[in-house]
């Protein structure tokens, strides 16, 4: 079916794969000899290269944030409603970049890529990567695009953490940082959930110590369980209740263990959909990168100290029904910024969707972010030019 | 700009760090930043106001004063300001104490319930007062903790707050000479600047 593309969409977009031949020193001490980054851009880089906005994706996201790869695509990129001409992140004003993180499975080098040393997929030999490593690789990407300073780095959830890491690691290359539905580090409970997800994958008999690529079967069952568990933490109890209640597929109890409640059916559907386009080893890596994220750790567990040298302005937002990264977690970031006298605005968005709220078209959230970015554009003197 | 905000701006020294509780649309902060070079933050609960503040390029933090200000450290601001909000708080005394924990000085403005028209309404008409400063009917007012100039000064004494400056004005925020003759009767709006003893 041909997709009708709205006028305010970025339209048909083509991802770009770029090879980096210089070795990348990773936080773990290991080195990635060479790697590919898959990325997309929307809008036009202005002449003084001051209007670049980097978007960092969440755990299961990728570089395809907006637009369509072809007219046959059923769905646009994962944050399409926010990005386009006249939309919240306005492509008439900004040049938008998003790359798939290293370790990913959407085109950037990751465990499913061929390890040049062995001629086989990396699998478990792919080094454990951190959010700092991703930021470093993205800095090299914007170098290659000739961009010195980003007008803004924007991210939700894991992407929000990555945006924060950008502000910390490259204080003079970031002017604004939008940290949405994030936390300064994972809570014990967050790590616990991640560990259950990893165990679900690793205990799948098809996992084969991570070397499953050339075998017939993949650890789909384990990955599906991990996704189902994750999905519960992305939604609020209220959102689940509104959507599925206690509805039964066949209207009455059947006294068996097959899918009976609508919520069971929904989780199964989400899990099955996910295993079709995600790699189990990537899931392990992403959750680990999240667990390790803790910028205050190097500064006596003082987040203020970790942020003391940042120079950019911050927009922080949280969602009332988010229990994965509760608004209190965002307030920890805000407090640290206030303690250090940094420019920050904070919105606590009333929304029922849970953690996933950051992806939703919540009007007050969209207006808040739009207002913030309008100021960013005005301050930079970014002119609205037709693309 | 509202005249009471003008007055507050006169009280605030340049280049200081200011926290504005219930900053509304950010008029005061914007003015202070432009004219006095202050830095600081507004706390606001209403989304539309928050977005207006963001539009103005101000630092605004979503927050409810009644839920506490524990995320702010002791003595972290030169001034903590609260205009026309104390009467709507559930816990006004706690808020005043917090203002002087966080700030070196506090500035508060409120409608004076001792104003003759309020007294007149209650005494002669037997009705809860409705005036320009207090326009809502009793059943829909957000002003649940109204006080008079005298009440406020008694509280300051009990709490050990030192009043540094006060300004008592009419509804147009004019500093009329006759108000000084009988402040608690003739002032519609009261402004105070105070600190810890």
Coordinates of C-alpha atoms in Angstrom, one line a residue:
Chain A
X1 CA 0.0 0.0 0.0
X2 CA 1.4 3.4 -0.9
X3 CA 1.8 5.7 2.0
X4 CA 0.2 9.1 1.8
X5 CA 3.0 11.4 3.2
X6 CA 1.8 14.5 5.1
X7 CA 3.0 17.9 3.9
X8 CA 4.8 18.5 7.2
X9 CA 6.7 15.2 7.2
X10 CA 10.4 15.2 6.3
X11 CA 9.2 12.8 3.5
X12 CA 11.3 10.0 2.1
X13 CA 14.7 9.8 3.8
X14 CA 17.8 7.7 3.1
X15 CA 20.0 6.5 5.9
X16 CA 23.7 7.0 5.5
X17 CA 26.4 4.5 6.6
X18 CA 29.7 5.9 7.4
X19 CA 32.9 4.0 8.0
X20 CA 35.3 5.2 10.7
X21 CA 38.7 3.6 10.1
X22 CA 40.4 5.0 13.2
X23 CA 40.4 2.8 16.3
X24 CA 37.9 3.8 19.0
X25 CA 39.2 3.5 22.5
X26 CA 36.3 2.3 24.7
X27 CA 35.7 2.9 28.3
X28 CA 36.1 -0.8 29.1
X29 CA 39.8 -0.6 27.9
X30 CA 39.0 -2.4 24.7
X31 CA 39.4 -0.9 21.3
X32 CA 37.1 -1.1 18.3
X33 CA 39.5 -1.1 15.4
X34 CA 37.0 0.3 12.9
X35 CA 33.2 0.7 12.9
X36 CA 30.3 1.9 10.9
X37 CA 27.7 4.5 12.0
X38 CA 24.3 4.5 10.4
X39 CA 22.6 7.8 10.6
X40 CA 20.0 10.0 9.1
X41 CA 19.7 13.8 8.7
X42 CA 16.7 16.1 8.1
X43 CA 16.7 19.7 7.2
X44 CA 19.6 21.8 6.0
X45 CA 22.8 22.7 7.7
X46 CA 23.1 26.5 7.6
X47 CA 26.2 28.2 6.3
X48 CA 27.9 28.8 9.7
X49 CA 26.9 25.2 10.7
X50 CA 25.3 26.4 13.9
X51 CA 21.9 24.8 13.6
X52 CA 22.7 21.1 14.1
X53 CA 20.5 19.2 16.5
X54 CA 21.5 15.7 17.6
X55 CA 18.8 13.3 18.7
X56 CA 19.8 10.3 20.8
X57 CA 17.6 7.2 20.7
X58 CA 16.3 5.1 23.5
X59 CA 17.0 1.4 24.2
X60 CA 15.1 -0.1 21.3
X61 CA 15.3 2.9 19.0
X62 CA 17.6 3.6 16.0
X63 CA 18.7 6.3 13.6
X64 CA 15.3 6.4 11.8
X65 CA 13.6 9.1 13.8
X66 CA 11.4 10.7 11.1
X67 CA 10.1 10.3 7.7
X68 CA 9.8 7.2 5.5
X69 CA 12.3 5.0 3.8
X70 CA 9.9 4.3 1.0
X71 CA 6.3 4.8 0.0
X72 CA 5.7 1.2 1.1
X73 CA 6.6 1.9 4.8
X74 CA 3.6 1.3 7.0
X75 CA 5.0 3.6 9.7
X76 CA 7.3 6.6 9.8
X77 CA 10.4 6.9 12.1
X78 CA 10.0 6.5 15.8
X79 CA 9.5 10.2 16.7
X80 CA 8.1 11.4 13.4
X81 CA 5.3 13.5 14.9
X82 CA 7.9 15.7 16.6
X83 CA 10.1 16.3 13.6
X84 CA 9.4 18.0 10.3
X85 CA 8.8 21.4 8.7
X86 CA 6.8 23.4 11.3
X87 CA 6.8 20.6 13.8
X88 CA 8.2 20.7 17.4
X89 CA 11.8 20.1 16.2
X90 CA 11.5 22.2 13.1
X91 CA 13.4 21.2 10.1
X92 CA 12.9 24.7 8.7
X93 CA 15.2 25.9 11.4
X94 CA 17.4 23.0 12.4
X95 CA 19.6 20.4 10.8
X96 CA 18.7 17.2 12.6
X97 CA 21.0 14.2 13.0
X98 CA 20.4 10.9 14.6
X99 CA 22.7 7.9 14.6
X100 CA 22.3 4.3 15.6
X101 CA 24.4 3.6 18.7
X102 CA 27.5 1.3 18.4
X103 CA 26.5 -2.1 19.5
X104 CA 23.1 -1.6 17.9
X105 CA 21.5 -3.7 15.3
X106 CA 20.1 -1.2 12.8
X107 CA 23.2 -0.7 10.7
X108 CA 25.9 0.6 13.0
X109 CA 28.5 -1.9 14.0
X110 CA 27.3 -4.2 16.6
X111 CA 27.4 -7.9 17.7
X112 CA 25.6 -9.0 14.6
X113 CA 28.2 -7.3 12.3
X114 CA 31.1 -9.2 10.9
X115 CA 34.2 -9.2 13.1
X116 CA 37.0 -8.4 10.5
X117 CA 39.5 -10.4 12.6
X118 CA 37.4 -13.6 12.4
X119 CA 35.2 -13.2 9.4
X120 CA 32.3 -14.2 11.6
X121 CA 29.7 -12.1 13.4
X122 CA 31.1 -10.6 16.7
X123 CA 28.5 -12.1 18.9
X124 CA 29.7 -12.1 22.5
X125 CA 33.2 -10.8 21.3
X126 CA 31.7 -7.4 20.7
X127 CA 33.0 -5.2 23.5
X128 CA 30.7 -3.9 26.2
X129 CA 30.0 -0.3 25.3
X130 CA 29.0 2.6 27.5
X131 CA 27.0 5.8 27.0
X132 CA 30.3 7.7 27.1
X133 CA 31.5 5.5 24.1
X134 CA 28.4 6.4 22.1
X135 CA 28.9 10.1 22.8
X136 CA 32.5 9.8 21.7
X137 CA 31.6 8.1 18.5
X138 CA 28.9 10.7 17.8
X139 CA 31.4 13.5 18.3
X140 CA 33.5 11.9 15.6
X141 CA 30.5 11.7 13.4
X142 CA 29.7 15.4 13.8
X143 CA 33.4 16.2 13.2
X144 CA 33.1 14.4 9.9
X145 CA 30.1 16.5 9.0
X146 CA 32.2 19.6 9.7
X147 CA 30.1 20.6 12.7
X148 CA 31.9 22.0 15.7
X149 CA 29.0 22.9 18.0
X150 CA 25.5 21.4 18.4
X151 CA 22.7 23.8 18.9
X152 CA 21.0 21.1 20.9
X153 CA 21.3 17.5 21.9
X154 CA 17.9 16.0 22.6
X155 CA 17.0 12.6 24.0
X156 CA 14.3 10.7 25.9
X157 CA 14.9 7.8 28.4
X158 CA 18.4 6.3 27.6
X159 CA 18.7 9.1 24.9
X160 CA 18.2 11.7 27.7
X161 CA 21.1 10.2 29.6
X162 CA 23.2 10.3 26.5
X163 CA 22.3 13.9 25.9
X164 CA 23.4 14.6 29.5
X165 CA 26.7 12.8 28.9
X166 CA 27.2 15.0 25.9
X167 CA 26.9 18.1 28.0
X168 CA 29.4 16.6 30.5
X169 CA 32.0 15.3 28.0
X170 CA 31.9 18.0 25.4
X171 CA 30.8 21.1 27.4
X172 CA 32.0 23.5 24.6
X173 CA 30.3 21.6 21.8
X174 CA 26.7 21.7 23.1
X175 CA 24.6 24.8 23.5
X176 CA 21.4 23.2 24.8
X177 CA 20.5 19.8 26.2
X178 CA 17.0 18.4 26.4
X179 CA 16.9 15.5 29.0
X180 CA 13.4 13.9 28.8
X181 CA 12.0 11.1 30.9
X182 CA 15.5 10.2 32.1
X183 CA 17.4 9.7 35.4
X184 CA 20.9 10.6 36.6
X185 CA 21.5 6.8 37.0
X186 CA 19.5 3.7 37.1
X187 CA 17.8 2.8 40.4
X188 CA 18.4 -0.6 42.0
X189 CA 15.0 -1.6 40.8
X190 CA 15.8 -0.5 37.2
X191 CA 19.0 -2.7 37.3
X192 CA 17.0 -5.6 38.7
X193 CA 14.6 -5.4 35.8
X194 CA 17.4 -5.2 33.3
X195 CA 19.0 -8.3 34.9
X196 CA 15.8 -10.3 34.6
X197 CA 15.6 -9.3 30.9
X198 CA 19.3 -10.4 30.3
X199 CA 18.8 -13.6 32.2
X200 CA 15.7 -14.3 30.0
X201 CA 17.8 -14.0 26.9
X202 CA 20.9 -15.8 28.2
X203 CA 18.9 -18.8 29.5
X204 CA 17.2 -19.3 26.2
X205 CA 18.7 -22.6 24.8
X206 CA 19.1 -21.0 21.5
X207 CA 21.3 -18.3 22.9
X208 CA 24.4 -20.5 22.5
X209 CA 26.6 -18.1 24.5
X210 CA 25.7 -15.4 22.1
X211 CA 27.0 -17.3 19.0
X212 CA 23.6 -17.9 17.4
X213 CA 23.9 -16.0 14.2
X214 CA 25.0 -18.9 11.9
X215 CA 22.6 -21.4 13.6
X216 CA 19.1 -22.0 12.5
X217 CA 17.4 -20.7 15.6
X218 CA 17.8 -17.4 17.5
X219 CA 17.1 -16.9 21.2
X220 CA 13.7 -15.4 20.2
X221 CA 11.9 -16.8 23.2
X222 CA 14.3 -15.1 25.6
X223 CA 14.3 -11.8 23.8
X224 CA 10.6 -11.9 23.6
X225 CA 10.4 -12.3 27.4
X226 CA 12.8 -9.5 27.9
X227 CA 10.7 -7.2 25.7
X228 CA 7.5 -8.2 27.4
X229 CA 9.0 -7.4 30.8
X230 CA 10.4 -4.1 29.5
X231 CA 7.1 -3.2 28.0
X232 CA 5.3 -3.5 31.3
X233 CA 7.8 -1.0 32.8
X234 CA 7.2 1.4 29.9
X235 CA 3.5 1.7 30.6
X236 CA 1.6 2.9 33.6
X237 CA -0.9 0.7 35.5
X238 CA -3.5 3.2 34.5
X239 CA -2.7 3.1 30.8
X240 CA -2.8 -0.8 30.8
X241 CA -6.1 -0.7 32.7
X242 CA -7.6 1.8 30.2
X243 CA -6.4 -0.2 27.2
X244 CA -7.1 -3.8 28.3
X245 CA -8.7 -3.8 31.7
X246 CA -9.4 -7.5 32.6
X247 CA -10.9 -8.1 29.2
X248 CA -10.9 -11.8 28.1
X249 CA -10.3 -12.7 24.5
X250 CA -13.2 -15.2 24.5
X251 CA -15.3 -13.4 27.1
X252 CA -15.1 -16.1 29.8
X253 CA -12.5 -18.1 31.8
X254 CA -11.2 -21.2 29.9
X255 CA -9.2 -22.8 32.7
X256 CA -6.1 -23.2 30.7
X257 CA -2.7 -21.5 30.4
X258 CA -3.0 -20.2 26.8
X259 CA -3.4 -16.5 26.1
X260 CA -6.6 -15.6 27.7
X261 CA -6.5 -12.0 28.9
X262 CA -6.2 -9.2 26.3
X263 CA -3.1 -7.9 28.2
X264 CA -1.4 -11.3 27.6
X265 CA -2.2 -11.1 24.0
X266 CA -0.9 -7.6 23.7
X267 CA 2.4 -8.5 25.4
X268 CA 2.8 -11.5 23.2
X269 CA 2.2 -9.4 20.1
X270 CA 4.7 -6.8 21.3
X271 CA 7.3 -9.5 22.0
X272 CA 6.9 -11.2 18.7
X273 CA 7.0 -8.0 16.8
X274 CA 10.2 -7.0 18.6
X275 CA 12.1 -10.2 17.9
X276 CA 11.6 -9.8 14.2
X277 CA 13.8 -6.7 14.1
X278 CA 16.0 -6.6 17.2
X279 CA 19.1 -8.6 18.1
X280 CA 19.4 -10.3 21.5
X281 CA 23.1 -9.4 21.9
X282 CA 22.3 -5.8 21.3
X283 CA 19.6 -5.9 24.0
X284 CA 22.2 -7.2 26.4
X285 CA 24.6 -4.4 25.5
X286 CA 22.1 -1.7 25.7
X287 CA 20.8 -2.7 29.1
X288 CA 24.4 -2.9 30.4
X289 CA 25.2 0.5 29.1
X290 CA 22.2 1.8 31.0
X291 CA 23.2 0.0 34.2
X292 CA 26.7 1.5 34.0
X293 CA 25.5 5.1 33.3
X294 CA 26.3 7.1 36.4
X295 CA 28.2 10.4 35.7
X296 CA 28.3 11.3 39.4
X297 CA 30.4 8.2 40.1
X298 CA 33.6 9.8 39.1
X299 CA 32.8 12.9 41.2
X300 CA 32.3 11.4 44.7
X301 CA 28.7 10.5 43.8
X302 CA 28.0 14.2 43.6
X303 CA 25.9 14.9 40.5
X304 CA 26.4 18.7 40.9
X305 CA 30.2 18.2 40.7
X306 CA 29.8 16.1 37.6
X307 CA 27.7 18.9 36.0
X308 CA 29.8 21.8 37.4
X309 CA 31.7 22.4 34.2
X310 CA 28.8 22.1 31.8
X311 CA 28.1 25.3 29.9
X312 CA 24.8 24.6 28.0
X313 CA 21.3 25.4 29.0
X314 CA 19.0 22.5 30.0
X315 CA 15.4 21.6 29.3
X316 CA 14.3 18.7 31.6
X317 CA 10.9 17.0 31.4
X318 CA 9.3 14.1 33.2
X319 CA 5.9 12.4 33.1
X320 CA 3.6 12.0 36.1
X321 CA 2.7 8.4 35.4
X322 CA 6.3 7.3 34.6
X323 CA 7.3 4.8 37.3
X324 CA 10.4 3.6 35.5
X325 CA 12.0 7.0 35.7
X326 CA 9.8 8.8 38.2
X327 CA 9.6 12.6 38.0
X328 CA 11.7 12.6 41.2
X329 CA 14.6 11.2 39.2
X330 CA 14.4 14.1 36.8
X331 CA 14.3 16.5 39.8
X332 CA 17.6 15.0 40.9
X333 CA 19.1 16.3 37.7
X334 CA 17.3 19.6 38.0
X335 CA 18.5 20.1 41.6
X336 CA 22.1 19.4 40.7
X337 CA 21.8 22.0 37.9
X338 CA 20.3 24.5 40.2
X339 CA 22.9 23.9 42.9
X340 CA 25.5 24.7 40.2
X341 CA 23.6 27.8 39.1
X342 CA 23.1 26.4 35.5
X343 CA 20.3 27.5 33.3
X344 CA 17.5 25.0 33.4
X345 CA 13.8 24.8 32.9
X346 CA 11.8 21.8 34.1
X347 CA 8.3 20.5 33.2
X348 CA 6.5 17.8 34.9
X349 CA 4.0 16.7 32.3
X350 CA 0.6 15.4 33.4
X351 CA 0.2 12.3 31.2
X352 CA -1.3 8.8 31.7
X353 CA 1.1 6.9 29.4
X354 CA 3.8 6.0 31.8
X355 CA 7.5 6.1 30.7
X356 CA 6.4 5.9 27.0
X357 CA 4.9 9.4 27.5
X358 CA 8.1 10.9 26.0
X359 CA 7.1 9.5 22.6
X360 CA 3.5 10.6 22.7
X361 CA 1.8 13.6 21.3
X362 CA 1.0 15.2 24.6
X363 CA 0.1 18.9 23.7
X364 CA 1.6 20.6 26.8
X365 CA 4.8 18.6 26.4
X366 CA 5.0 19.4 22.7
X367 CA 4.3 23.1 23.3
X368 CA 7.0 23.2 26.1
X369 CA 9.7 21.7 24.0
X370 CA 8.7 23.8 21.0
X371 CA 8.9 27.0 23.0
X372 CA 12.3 26.0 24.3
X373 CA 13.6 25.2 20.8
X374 CA 12.1 28.4 19.4
X375 CA 14.3 30.2 21.9
X376 CA 17.3 28.2 20.9
X377 CA 16.7 29.1 17.3
X378 CA 16.1 32.8 18.1
X379 CA 19.3 32.9 20.3
X380 CA 21.4 31.4 17.6
X381 CA 19.9 33.7 15.1
X382 CA 18.9 30.7 13.0
X383 CA 16.9 32.0 10.2
X384 CA 14.0 30.1 8.9
X385 CA 14.9 29.2 5.4
X386 CA 12.9 27.0 3.1
X387 CA 14.5 23.6 2.5
Chain B
X1 CA 4.5 45.5 34.8
X2 CA 2.4 45.3 38.0
X3 CA 3.2 48.1 40.4
X4 CA 3.9 45.8 43.3
X5 CA 6.5 44.1 41.1
X6 CA 8.1 47.5 40.4
X7 CA 8.4 48.1 44.1
X8 CA 10.0 44.7 44.6
X9 CA 12.5 45.5 41.8
X10 CA 13.5 48.6 43.7
X11 CA 14.2 46.5 46.8
X12 CA 16.4 44.0 45.0
X13 CA 20.1 44.8 44.6
X14 CA 21.7 44.2 41.2
X15 CA 23.5 41.0 40.2
X16 CA 21.9 38.9 43.0
X17 CA 20.5 35.3 42.9
X18 CA 16.7 35.2 43.1
X19 CA 14.1 32.5 43.6
X20 CA 10.6 33.5 42.7
X21 CA 7.9 31.2 44.2
X22 CA 4.8 31.2 42.1
X23 CA 6.5 33.3 39.4
X24 CA 3.4 33.3 37.1
X25 CA 4.2 34.5 33.6
X26 CA 7.7 35.5 34.7
X27 CA 7.2 39.3 34.5
X28 CA 9.2 40.0 37.7
X29 CA 12.1 37.7 36.8
X30 CA 12.3 39.0 33.3
X31 CA 12.4 42.6 34.6
X32 CA 15.0 41.8 37.2
X33 CA 17.2 40.0 34.7
X34 CA 17.0 42.8 32.2
X35 CA 17.3 45.7 34.6
X36 CA 19.3 44.4 37.5
X37 CA 21.3 41.6 36.0
X38 CA 20.0 39.0 38.4
X39 CA 20.1 35.3 37.9
X40 CA 17.7 32.8 39.3
X41 CA 14.7 30.6 38.9
X42 CA 11.0 30.7 39.0
X43 CA 8.8 28.0 40.6
X44 CA 5.4 27.6 38.9
X45 CA 2.7 25.1 38.9
X46 CA 0.6 26.2 35.9
X47 CA 1.7 24.7 32.6
X48 CA 0.6 27.7 30.5
X49 CA 2.6 30.0 32.8
X50 CA 5.6 27.7 32.6
X51 CA 5.5 27.7 28.8
X52 CA 5.2 31.5 28.8
X53 CA 8.3 31.7 31.0
X54 CA 10.2 29.4 28.7
X55 CA 9.2 31.6 25.8
X56 CA 10.7 34.5 27.7
X57 CA 13.9 32.6 28.0
X58 CA 13.6 32.3 31.8
X59 CA 14.6 29.4 34.0
X60 CA 11.3 28.0 35.3
X61 CA 10.9 24.9 37.4
X62 CA 7.6 23.0 37.7
X63 CA 6.9 22.9 41.4
X64 CA 4.3 23.2 44.1
X65 CA 5.3 25.4 47.1
X66 CA 3.0 23.5 49.4
X67 CA 4.8 20.2 48.6
X68 CA 8.0 21.7 50.0
X69 CA 11.2 23.3 48.8
X70 CA 13.5 20.6 50.0
X71 CA 15.3 20.4 46.7
X72 CA 16.8 23.8 47.5
X73 CA 19.9 24.1 49.7
X74 CA 20.2 26.4 52.7
X75 CA 21.3 30.0 51.9
X76 CA 21.4 29.2 48.1
X77 CA 19.7 32.5 47.1
X78 CA 20.0 36.1 48.0
X79 CA 16.3 36.7 47.8
X80 CA 13.3 34.4 47.8
X81 CA 10.2 36.2 46.5
X82 CA 6.6 35.3 46.7
X83 CA 4.0 37.7 45.3
X84 CA 0.3 37.3 45.9
X85 CA 0.5 33.7 46.7
X86 CA 0.9 33.2 50.4
X87 CA -2.9 33.5 51.0
X88 CA -3.5 30.6 48.6
X89 CA -1.0 28.2 50.3
X90 CA -2.0 25.3 52.5
X91 CA 1.0 25.7 54.7
X92 CA 1.9 29.4 54.7
X93 CA 4.1 29.4 57.8
X94 CA 6.2 26.5 56.6
X95 CA 6.6 28.3 53.3
X96 CA 7.8 31.5 55.0
X97 CA 10.3 29.5 57.1
X98 CA 11.5 27.7 54.0
X99 CA 12.0 31.1 52.2
X100 CA 14.4 32.2 54.9
X101 CA 16.2 28.9 55.0
X102 CA 16.9 29.0 51.3
X103 CA 17.3 32.8 51.0
X104 CA 19.2 35.4 52.9
X105 CA 16.2 37.6 52.6
X106 CA 12.5 37.1 51.8
X107 CA 10.0 39.3 50.0
X108 CA 6.3 38.7 50.3
X109 CA 3.2 40.5 49.1
X110 CA -0.4 39.8 50.0
X111 CA -3.8 41.4 50.0
X112 CA -4.5 43.0 53.4
X113 CA -7.6 41.5 54.8
X114 CA -7.7 44.4 57.3
X115 CA -8.5 46.9 54.5
X116 CA -11.6 49.0 55.4
X117 CA -13.7 47.6 52.5
X118 CA -13.2 44.0 53.7
X119 CA -14.1 45.0 57.2
X120 CA -17.1 47.0 55.9
X121 CA -18.3 44.1 53.8
X122 CA -18.2 41.7 56.8
X123 CA -19.4 44.1 59.4
X124 CA -22.2 46.0 57.7
X125 CA -23.3 43.7 54.9
X126 CA -22.6 40.5 56.8
X127 CA -21.0 39.1 53.6
X128 CA -17.5 37.7 53.0
X129 CA -15.6 40.6 51.4
X130 CA -15.2 40.8 47.6
X131 CA -12.9 43.5 46.3
X132 CA -10.6 44.1 43.4
X133 CA -7.7 42.6 45.3
X134 CA -9.9 39.7 46.4
X135 CA -12.4 39.2 43.6
X136 CA -13.7 35.7 44.2
X137 CA -16.7 34.6 46.2
X138 CA -16.1 32.7 49.4
X139 CA -17.0 29.3 47.8
X140 CA -14.6 29.6 44.9
X141 CA -11.7 31.6 46.3
X142 CA -8.3 30.1 46.3
X143 CA -7.4 32.4 49.1
X144 CA -7.7 30.2 52.1
X145 CA -5.2 31.8 54.4
X146 CA -6.0 35.5 54.4
X147 CA -4.4 37.8 56.9
X148 CA -4.1 41.4 57.9
X149 CA -1.0 43.6 58.1
X150 CA -1.2 43.3 61.8
X151 CA -1.5 39.5 61.7
X152 CA 1.5 39.3 59.4
X153 CA 3.6 41.4 61.7
X154 CA 2.6 39.4 64.8
X155 CA 3.6 36.2 62.9
X156 CA 7.0 37.7 62.0
X157 CA 7.6 38.5 65.6
X158 CA 6.6 35.0 66.8
X159 CA 8.7 33.4 64.1
X160 CA 11.7 35.6 64.8
X161 CA 11.7 37.3 61.4
X162 CA 13.2 40.8 61.2
X163 CA 11.1 43.1 59.0
X164 CA 13.6 45.2 56.9
X165 CA 11.1 47.2 54.9
X166 CA 7.4 47.3 54.3
X167 CA 5.3 49.1 51.7
X168 CA 1.5 49.4 52.0
X169 CA -0.3 50.5 49.0
X170 CA -3.8 50.8 47.5
X171 CA -5.2 48.6 44.8
X172 CA -3.4 50.5 42.1
X173 CA -0.2 50.0 44.1
X174 CA 0.0 53.7 44.9
X175 CA 1.9 54.6 48.0
X176 CA -0.6 57.2 49.2
X177 CA 0.3 59.4 52.2
X178 CA -2.9 58.7 54.1
X179 CA -2.3 55.0 54.1
X180 CA 0.5 55.6 56.6
X181 CA -1.9 57.1 59.0
X182 CA -3.9 53.9 59.5
X183 CA -2.1 51.2 57.5
X184 CA -4.0 48.2 58.6
X185 CA -7.3 49.9 57.7
X186 CA -6.2 51.7 54.5
X187 CA -3.7 49.5 52.7
X188 CA -5.1 47.1 50.1
X189 CA -1.9 45.4 49.4
X190 CA 1.1 44.8 51.7
X191 CA 4.7 44.2 50.7
X192 CA 7.4 43.0 53.1
X193 CA 11.1 42.4 53.0
X194 CA 12.4 40.5 55.9
X195 CA 15.2 38.3 57.2
X196 CA 16.2 35.9 60.0
X197 CA 17.0 37.6 63.3

